[in-house]
Structure formats: structure tokens, C-alpha cells
Amino acid sequence: MDVLWKRSQSTAEDVREALADRHPMKDSTARTILKRLEEKGYVKRHVEGRTNVYRASEPPRSLAVTAVQQIIDRLCGGSVEQLIVGMVDREILDERELRRLAEKLARKSRAGKEQDAD
């Protein structure tokens, strides 16, 4: 996905070449990965001549939110709380990060109330 986000569009060969140093792969492997990403809605494809050209369907943050929502739905029964508690248990989120998130939520809540009052 990083390759597609850095470029406006890429072919499977472009992706394979861009990843060659870190992840050498055959062209067919790059095509398979791009096909699967397209099936999941992360990538869009159009054809130029006989070549498939790919682009990211959304910016990184939006796709991350979509992927996390799918994880929450599939693995946590739709419970955001269950995901966050699991992240705290596994020490992915620590107390400082939770406090920072709580402060952001409080600011957002206050801003929403101020807009409702207008």
C-alpha cells in the first residue's frame, strides 16, 4: 500500500520493482496481492491497453479506520471497548496514551456541544 500511496498510480511491475530490495517477489505474486487488495476495497484498478493500473482507494488514515472497523466487527463482536481493553492488556496502549486519547475526546465533546449551542 505504501507504494500506491506514494505514487498516484502503479502497475504490478511498478509495485514489484519498488519492493524488490525489501521483499523480492515474482510479478505474478505482485498481481495476486494487488487483486486481493482490490477485492477488499483497498485498491482500485483501471486498464490502459492490456495493463492493469492500480491506485489506492483512500488515504492511509481512512483505510486504517476501515481495516480496524472490520477487525472490531469480526473479532470483537463489534465492541470497541473489547479491542481497547485487549490493547491495554497486551501493552499496546499505555496509561499516558489513554490519558491523551481521553483529553482529545473531551475536547471534541466540548467543541461539539459549543456547535450545538450556536
mmCIF file with all atom_site columns, N, CA, C and O in Angstrom, residues 53-89:
data_model
loop_
_atom_site.group_PDB
_atom_site.id
_atom_site.type_symbol
_atom_site.label_atom_id
_atom_site.label_alt_id
_atom_site.label_comp_id
_atom_site.label_asym_id
_atom_site.label_entity_id
_atom_site.label_seq_id
_atom_site.pdbx_PDB_ins_code
_atom_site.Cartn_x
_atom_site.Cartn_y
_atom_site.Cartn_z
_atom_site.occupancy
_atom_site.B_iso_or_equiv
_atom_site.pdbx_formal_charge
_atom_site.auth_seq_id
_atom_site.auth_comp_id
_atom_site.auth_asym_id
_atom_site.auth_atom_id
_atom_site.pdbx_PDB_model_num
ATOM 1   N N  . VAL A 1 53 ? -3.734  -0.945  -14.114 1.00 0.00 ? 53 VAL A N  1
ATOM 2   C CA . VAL A 1 53 ? -3.100  0.154   -13.388 1.00 0.00 ? 53 VAL A CA 1
ATOM 3   C C  . VAL A 1 53 ? -3.879  0.336   -12.089 1.00 0.00 ? 53 VAL A C  1
ATOM 4   O O  . VAL A 1 53 ? -5.112  0.427   -12.098 1.00 0.00 ? 53 VAL A O  1
ATOM 5   N N  . TYR A 1 54 ? -3.148  0.387   -10.986 1.00 0.00 ? 54 TYR A N  1
ATOM 6   C CA . TYR A 1 54 ? -3.762  0.411   -9.659  1.00 0.00 ? 54 TYR A CA 1
ATOM 7   C C  . TYR A 1 54 ? -3.500  1.734   -8.953  1.00 0.00 ? 54 TYR A C  1
ATOM 8   O O  . TYR A 1 54 ? -2.487  2.391   -9.195  1.00 0.00 ? 54 TYR A O  1
ATOM 9   N N  . ARG A 1 55 ? -4.436  2.079   -8.073  1.00 0.00 ? 55 ARG A N  1
ATOM 10  C CA . ARG A 1 55 ? -4.258  3.240   -7.187  1.00 0.00 ? 55 ARG A CA 1
ATOM 11  C C  . ARG A 1 55 ? -4.944  2.927   -5.861  1.00 0.00 ? 55 ARG A C  1
ATOM 12  O O  . ARG A 1 55 ? -5.880  2.116   -5.812  1.00 0.00 ? 55 ARG A O  1
ATOM 13  N N  . ALA A 1 56 ? -4.491  3.550   -4.811  1.00 0.00 ? 56 ALA A N  1
ATOM 14  C CA . ALA A 1 56 ? -5.129  3.366   -3.507  1.00 0.00 ? 56 ALA A CA 1
ATOM 15  C C  . ALA A 1 56 ? -6.522  3.976   -3.558  1.00 0.00 ? 56 ALA A C  1
ATOM 16  O O  . ALA A 1 56 ? -6.733  5.029   -4.154  1.00 0.00 ? 56 ALA A O  1
ATOM 17  N N  . SER A 1 57 ? -7.479  3.290   -2.951  1.00 0.00 ? 57 SER A N  1
ATOM 18  C CA . SER A 1 57 ? -8.855  3.786   -2.988  1.00 0.00 ? 57 SER A CA 1
ATOM 19  C C  . SER A 1 57 ? -9.086  4.927   -2.011  1.00 0.00 ? 57 SER A C  1
ATOM 20  O O  . SER A 1 57 ? -9.977  5.741   -2.206  1.00 0.00 ? 57 SER A O  1
ATOM 21  N N  . GLU A 1 58 ? -8.279  4.977   -0.953  1.00 0.00 ? 58 GLU A N  1
ATOM 22  C CA . GLU A 1 58 ? -8.425  6.010   0.068   1.00 0.00 ? 58 GLU A CA 1
ATOM 23  C C  . GLU A 1 58 ? -7.062  6.335   0.662   1.00 0.00 ? 58 GLU A C  1
ATOM 24  O O  . GLU A 1 58 ? -6.130  5.536   0.548   1.00 0.00 ? 58 GLU A O  1
ATOM 25  N N  . PRO A 1 59 ? -6.935  7.473   1.336   1.00 0.00 ? 59 PRO A N  1
ATOM 26  C CA . PRO A 1 59 ? -5.669  7.788   2.007   1.00 0.00 ? 59 PRO A CA 1
ATOM 27  C C  . PRO A 1 59 ? -5.419  6.824   3.177   1.00 0.00 ? 59 PRO A C  1
ATOM 28  O O  . PRO A 1 59 ? -6.344  6.159   3.650   1.00 0.00 ? 59 PRO A O  1
ATOM 29  N N  . PRO A 1 60 ? -4.166  6.752   3.636   1.00 0.00 ? 60 PRO A N  1
ATOM 30  C CA . PRO A 1 60 ? -3.804  5.772   4.671   1.00 0.00 ? 60 PRO A CA 1
ATOM 31  C C  . PRO A 1 60 ? -4.690  5.795   5.912   1.00 0.00 ? 60 PRO A C  1
ATOM 32  O O  . PRO A 1 60 ? -5.137  4.742   6.377   1.00 0.00 ? 60 PRO A O  1
ATOM 33  N N  . ARG A 1 61 ? -4.961  6.955   6.442   1.00 0.00 ? 61 ARG A N  1
ATOM 34  C CA . ARG A 1 61 ? -5.744  7.034   7.681   1.00 0.00 ? 61 ARG A CA 1
ATOM 35  C C  . ARG A 1 61 ? -7.151  6.468   7.498   1.00 0.00 ? 61 ARG A C  1
ATOM 36  O O  . ARG A 1 61 ? -7.663  5.745   8.342   1.00 0.00 ? 61 ARG A O  1
ATOM 37  N N  . SER A 1 62 ? -7.776  6.791   6.378   1.00 0.00 ? 62 SER A N  1
ATOM 38  C CA . SER A 1 62 ? -9.125  6.289   6.107   1.00 0.00 ? 62 SER A CA 1
ATOM 39  C C  . SER A 1 62 ? -9.142  4.774   5.971   1.00 0.00 ? 62 SER A C  1
ATOM 40  O O  . SER A 1 62 ? -10.039 4.107   6.489   1.00 0.00 ? 62 SER A O  1
ATOM 41  N N  . LEU A 1 63 ? -8.149  4.228   5.264   1.00 0.00 ? 63 LEU A N  1
ATOM 42  C CA . LEU A 1 63 ? -8.088  2.778   5.114   1.00 0.00 ? 63 LEU A CA 1
ATOM 43  C C  . LEU A 1 63 ? -7.796  2.095   6.437   1.00 0.00 ? 63 LEU A C  1
ATOM 44  O O  . LEU A 1 63 ? -8.328  1.017   6.715   1.00 0.00 ? 63 LEU A O  1
ATOM 45  N N  . ALA A 1 64 ? -6.968  2.728   7.268   1.00 0.00 ? 64 ALA A N  1
ATOM 46  C CA . ALA A 1 64 ? -6.673  2.158   8.584   1.00 0.00 ? 64 ALA A CA 1
ATOM 47  C C  . ALA A 1 64 ? -7.951  2.070   9.410   1.00 0.00 ? 64 ALA A C  1
ATOM 48  O O  . ALA A 1 64 ? -8.213  1.061   10.073  1.00 0.00 ? 64 ALA A O  1
ATOM 49  N N  . VAL A 1 65 ? -8.762  3.106   9.367   1.00 0.00 ? 65 VAL A N  1
ATOM 50  C CA . VAL A 1 65 ? -10.028 3.107   10.110  1.00 0.00 ? 65 VAL A CA 1
ATOM 51  C C  . VAL A 1 65 ? -10.939 1.998   9.593   1.00 0.00 ? 65 VAL A C  1
ATOM 52  O O  . VAL A 1 65 ? -11.551 1.258   10.375  1.00 0.00 ? 65 VAL A O  1
ATOM 53  N N  . THR A 1 66 ? -11.011 1.848   8.280   1.00 0.00 ? 66 THR A N  1
ATOM 54  C CA . THR A 1 66 ? -11.834 0.797   7.690   1.00 0.00 ? 66 THR A CA 1
ATOM 55  C C  . THR A 1 66 ? -11.350 -0.585  8.131   1.00 0.00 ? 66 THR A C  1
ATOM 56  O O  . THR A 1 66 ? -12.151 -1.448  8.515   1.00 0.00 ? 66 THR A O  1
ATOM 57  N N  . ALA A 1 67 ? -10.038 -0.808  8.092   1.00 0.00 ? 67 ALA A N  1
ATOM 58  C CA . ALA A 1 67 ? -9.478  -2.105  8.479   1.00 0.00 ? 67 ALA A CA 1
ATOM 59  C C  . ALA A 1 67 ? -9.737  -2.395  9.953   1.00 0.00 ? 67 ALA A C  1
ATOM 60  O O  . ALA A 1 67 ? -10.113 -3.515  10.322  1.00 0.00 ? 67 ALA A O  1
ATOM 61  N N  . VAL A 1 68 ? -9.572  -1.391  10.811  1.00 0.00 ? 68 VAL A N  1
ATOM 62  C CA . VAL A 1 68 ? -9.814  -1.586  12.244  1.00 0.00 ? 68 VAL A CA 1
ATOM 63  C C  . VAL A 1 68 ? -11.297 -1.864  12.495  1.00 0.00 ? 68 VAL A C  1
ATOM 64  O O  . VAL A 1 68 ? -11.645 -2.722  13.310  1.00 0.00 ? 68 VAL A O  1
ATOM 65  N N  . GLN A 1 69 ? -12.169 -1.185  11.779  1.00 0.00 ? 69 GLN A N  1
ATOM 66  C CA . GLN A 1 69 ? -13.605 -1.440  11.931  1.00 0.00 ? 69 GLN A CA 1
ATOM 67  C C  . GLN A 1 69 ? -13.934 -2.881  11.566  1.00 0.00 ? 69 GLN A C  1
ATOM 68  O O  . GLN A 1 69 ? -14.730 -3.535  12.243  1.00 0.00 ? 69 GLN A O  1
ATOM 69  N N  . GLN A 1 70 ? -13.306 -3.391  10.517  1.00 0.00 ? 70 GLN A N  1
ATOM 70  C CA . GLN A 1 70 ? -13.524 -4.784  10.126  1.00 0.00 ? 70 GLN A CA 1
ATOM 71  C C  . GLN A 1 70 ? -13.029 -5.738  11.219  1.00 0.00 ? 70 GLN A C  1
ATOM 72  O O  . GLN A 1 70 ? -13.680 -6.739  11.527  1.00 0.00 ? 70 GLN A O  1
ATOM 73  N N  . ILE A 1 71 ? -11.899 -5.421  11.820  1.00 0.00 ? 71 ILE A N  1
ATOM 74  C CA . ILE A 1 71 ? -11.363 -6.244  12.918  1.00 0.00 ? 71 ILE A CA 1
ATOM 75  C C  . ILE A 1 71 ? -12.316 -6.213  14.103  1.00 0.00 ? 71 ILE A C  1
ATOM 76  O O  . ILE A 1 71 ? -12.625 -7.251  14.699  1.00 0.00 ? 71 ILE A O  1
ATOM 77  N N  . ILE A 1 72 ? -12.793 -5.026  14.448  1.00 0.00 ? 72 ILE A N  1
ATOM 78  C CA . ILE A 1 72 ? -13.732 -4.896  15.569  1.00 0.00 ? 72 ILE A CA 1
ATOM 79  C C  . ILE A 1 72 ? -14.987 -5.721  15.302  1.00 0.00 ? 72 ILE A C  1
ATOM 80  O O  . ILE A 1 72 ? -15.447 -6.462  16.174  1.00 0.00 ? 72 ILE A O  1
ATOM 81  N N  . ASP A 1 73 ? -15.518 -5.618  14.101  1.00 0.00 ? 73 ASP A N  1
ATOM 82  C CA . ASP A 1 73 ? -16.741 -6.351  13.756  1.00 0.00 ? 73 ASP A CA 1
ATOM 83  C C  . ASP A 1 73 ? -16.522 -7.858  13.788  1.00 0.00 ? 73 ASP A C  1
ATOM 84  O O  . ASP A 1 73 ? -17.325 -8.600  14.351  1.00 0.00 ? 73 ASP A O  1
ATOM 85  N N  . ARG A 1 74 ? -15.421 -8.321  13.189  1.00 0.00 ? 74 ARG A N  1
ATOM 86  C CA . ARG A 1 74 ? -15.185 -9.765  13.060  1.00 0.00 ? 74 ARG A CA 1
ATOM 87  C C  . ARG A 1 74 ? -14.682 -10.420 14.339  1.00 0.00 ? 74 ARG A C  1
ATOM 88  O O  . ARG A 1 74 ? -15.102 -11.523 14.681  1.00 0.00 ? 74 ARG A O  1
ATOM 89  N N  . LEU A 1 75 ? -13.750 -9.765  15.016  1.00 0.00 ? 75 LEU A N  1
ATOM 90  C CA . LEU A 1 75 ? -13.059 -10.418 16.127  1.00 0.00 ? 75 LEU A CA 1
ATOM 91  C C  . LEU A 1 75 ? -13.506 -9.956  17.508  1.00 0.00 ? 75 LEU A C  1
ATOM 92  O O  . LEU A 1 75 ? -13.232 -10.643 18.489  1.00 0.00 ? 75 LEU A O  1
ATOM 93  N N  . CYS A 1 76 ? -14.158 -8.823  17.581  1.00 0.00 ? 76 CYS A N  1
ATOM 94  C CA . CYS A 1 76 ? -14.543 -8.274  18.886  1.00 0.00 ? 76 CYS A CA 1
ATOM 95  C C  . CYS A 1 76 ? -16.055 -8.125  19.005  1.00 0.00 ? 76 CYS A C  1
ATOM 96  O O  . CYS A 1 76 ? -16.534 -7.397  19.883  1.00 0.00 ? 76 CYS A O  1
ATOM 97  N N  . GLY A 1 77 ? -16.805 -8.755  18.135  1.00 0.00 ? 77 GLY A N  1
ATOM 98  C CA . GLY A 1 77 ? -18.252 -8.687  18.190  1.00 0.00 ? 77 GLY A CA 1
ATOM 99  C C  . GLY A 1 77 ? -18.796 -7.274  18.103  1.00 0.00 ? 77 GLY A C  1
ATOM 100 O O  . GLY A 1 77 ? -19.854 -6.975  18.652  1.00 0.00 ? 77 GLY A O  1
ATOM 101 N N  . GLY A 1 78 ? -18.057 -6.388  17.431  1.00 0.00 ? 78 GLY A N  1
ATOM 102 C CA . GLY A 1 78 ? -18.494 -5.004  17.273  1.00 0.00 ? 78 GLY A CA 1
ATOM 103 C C  . GLY A 1 78 ? -18.160 -4.114  18.458  1.00 0.00 ? 78 GLY A C  1
ATOM 104 O O  . GLY A 1 78 ? -18.530 -2.944  18.480  1.00 0.00 ? 78 GLY A O  1
ATOM 105 N N  . SER A 1 79 ? -17.443 -4.630  19.443  1.00 0.00 ? 79 SER A N  1
ATOM 106 C CA . SER A 1 79 ? -17.153 -3.879  20.669  1.00 0.00 ? 79 SER A CA 1
ATOM 107 C C  . SER A 1 79 ? -15.791 -3.175  20.590  1.00 0.00 ? 79 SER A C  1
ATOM 108 O O  . SER A 1 79 ? -14.736 -3.813  20.654  1.00 0.00 ? 79 SER A O  1
ATOM 109 N N  . VAL A 1 80 ? -15.825 -1.859  20.488  1.00 0.00 ? 80 VAL A N  1
ATOM 110 C CA . VAL A 1 80 ? -14.604 -1.063  20.520  1.00 0.00 ? 80 VAL A CA 1
ATOM 111 C C  . VAL A 1 80 ? -13.931 -1.226  21.883  1.00 0.00 ? 80 VAL A C  1
ATOM 112 O O  . VAL A 1 80 ? -12.701 -1.324  21.980  1.00 0.00 ? 80 VAL A O  1
ATOM 113 N N  . GLU A 1 81 ? -14.742 -1.278  22.925  1.00 0.00 ? 81 GLU A N  1
ATOM 114 C CA . GLU A 1 81 ? -14.204 -1.443  24.279  1.00 0.00 ? 81 GLU A CA 1
ATOM 115 C C  . GLU A 1 81 ? -13.374 -2.718  24.387  1.00 0.00 ? 81 GLU A C  1
ATOM 116 O O  . GLU A 1 81 ? -12.285 -2.709  24.956  1.00 0.00 ? 81 GLU A O  1
ATOM 117 N N  . GLN A 1 82 ? -13.877 -3.802  23.821  1.00 0.00 ? 82 GLN A N  1
ATOM 118 C CA . GLN A 1 82 ? -13.146 -5.067  23.872  1.00 0.00 ? 82 GLN A CA 1
ATOM 119 C C  . GLN A 1 82 ? -11.787 -4.930  23.173  1.00 0.00 ? 82 GLN A C  1
ATOM 120 O O  . GLN A 1 82 ? -10.780 -5.438  23.665  1.00 0.00 ? 82 GLN A O  1
ATOM 121 N N  . LEU A 1 83 ? -11.740 -4.238  22.056  1.00 0.00 ? 83 LEU A N  1
ATOM 122 C CA . LEU A 1 83 ? -10.483 -4.030  21.351  1.00 0.00 ? 83 LEU A CA 1
ATOM 123 C C  . LEU A 1 83 ? -9.513  -3.217  22.203  1.00 0.00 ? 83 LEU A C  1
ATOM 124 O O  . LEU A 1 83 ? -8.348  -3.588  22.358  1.00 0.00 ? 83 LEU A O  1
ATOM 125 N N  . ILE A 1 84 ? -10.000 -2.124  22.779  1.00 0.00 ? 84 ILE A N  1
ATOM 126 C CA . ILE A 1 84 ? -9.121  -1.251  23.558  1.00 0.00 ? 84 ILE A CA 1
ATOM 127 C C  . ILE A 1 84 ? -8.621  -1.953  24.815  1.00 0.00 ? 84 ILE A C  1
ATOM 128 O O  . ILE A 1 84 ? -7.435  -1.860  25.157  1.00 0.00 ? 84 ILE A O  1
ATOM 129 N N  . VAL A 1 85 ? -9.491  -2.684  25.504  1.00 0.00 ? 85 VAL A N  1
ATOM 130 C CA . VAL A 1 85 ? -9.066  -3.427  26.687  1.00 0.00 ? 85 VAL A CA 1
ATOM 131 C C  . VAL A 1 85 ? -7.987  -4.442  26.304  1.00 0.00 ? 85 VAL A C  1
ATOM 132 O O  . VAL A 1 85 ? -6.976  -4.591  27.005  1.00 0.00 ? 85 VAL A O  1
ATOM 133 N N  . GLY A 1 86 ? -8.174  -5.108  25.173  1.00 0.00 ? 86 GLY A N  1
ATOM 134 C CA . GLY A 1 86 ? -7.158  -6.043  24.693  1.00 0.00 ? 86 GLY A CA 1
ATOM 135 C C  . GLY A 1 86 ? -5.842  -5.354  24.397  1.00 0.00 ? 86 GLY A C  1
ATOM 136 O O  . GLY A 1 86 ? -4.763  -5.876  24.697  1.00 0.00 ? 86 GLY A O  1
ATOM 137 N N  . MET A 1 87 ? -5.905  -4.147  23.835  1.00 0.00 ? 87 MET A N  1
ATOM 138 C CA . MET A 1 87 ? -4.684  -3.389  23.543  1.00 0.00 ? 87 MET A CA 1
ATOM 139 C C  . MET A 1 87 ? -3.981  -2.958  24.824  1.00 0.00 ? 87 MET A C  1
ATOM 140 O O  . MET A 1 87 ? -2.752  -2.948  24.887  1.00 0.00 ? 87 MET A O  1
ATOM 141 N N  . VAL A 1 88 ? -4.743  -2.628  25.848  1.00 0.00 ? 88 VAL A N  1
ATOM 142 C CA . VAL A 1 88 ? -4.155  -2.273  27.141  1.00 0.00 ? 88 VAL A CA 1
ATOM 143 C C  . VAL A 1 88 ? -3.530  -3.521  27.776  1.00 0.00 ? 88 VAL A C  1
ATOM 144 O O  . VAL A 1 88 ? -2.394  -3.486  28.259  1.00 0.00 ? 88 VAL A O  1
ATOM 145 N N  . ASP A 1 89 ? -4.260  -4.640  27.740  1.00 0.00 ? 89 ASP A N  1
ATOM 146 C CA . ASP A 1 89 ? -3.745  -5.892  28.312  1.00 0.00 ? 89 ASP A CA 1
ATOM 147 C C  . ASP A 1 89 ? -2.436  -6.315  27.649  1.00 0.00 ? 89 ASP A C  1
ATOM 148 O O  . ASP A 1 89 ? -1.532  -6.813  28.318  1.00 0.00 ? 89 ASP A O  1
#
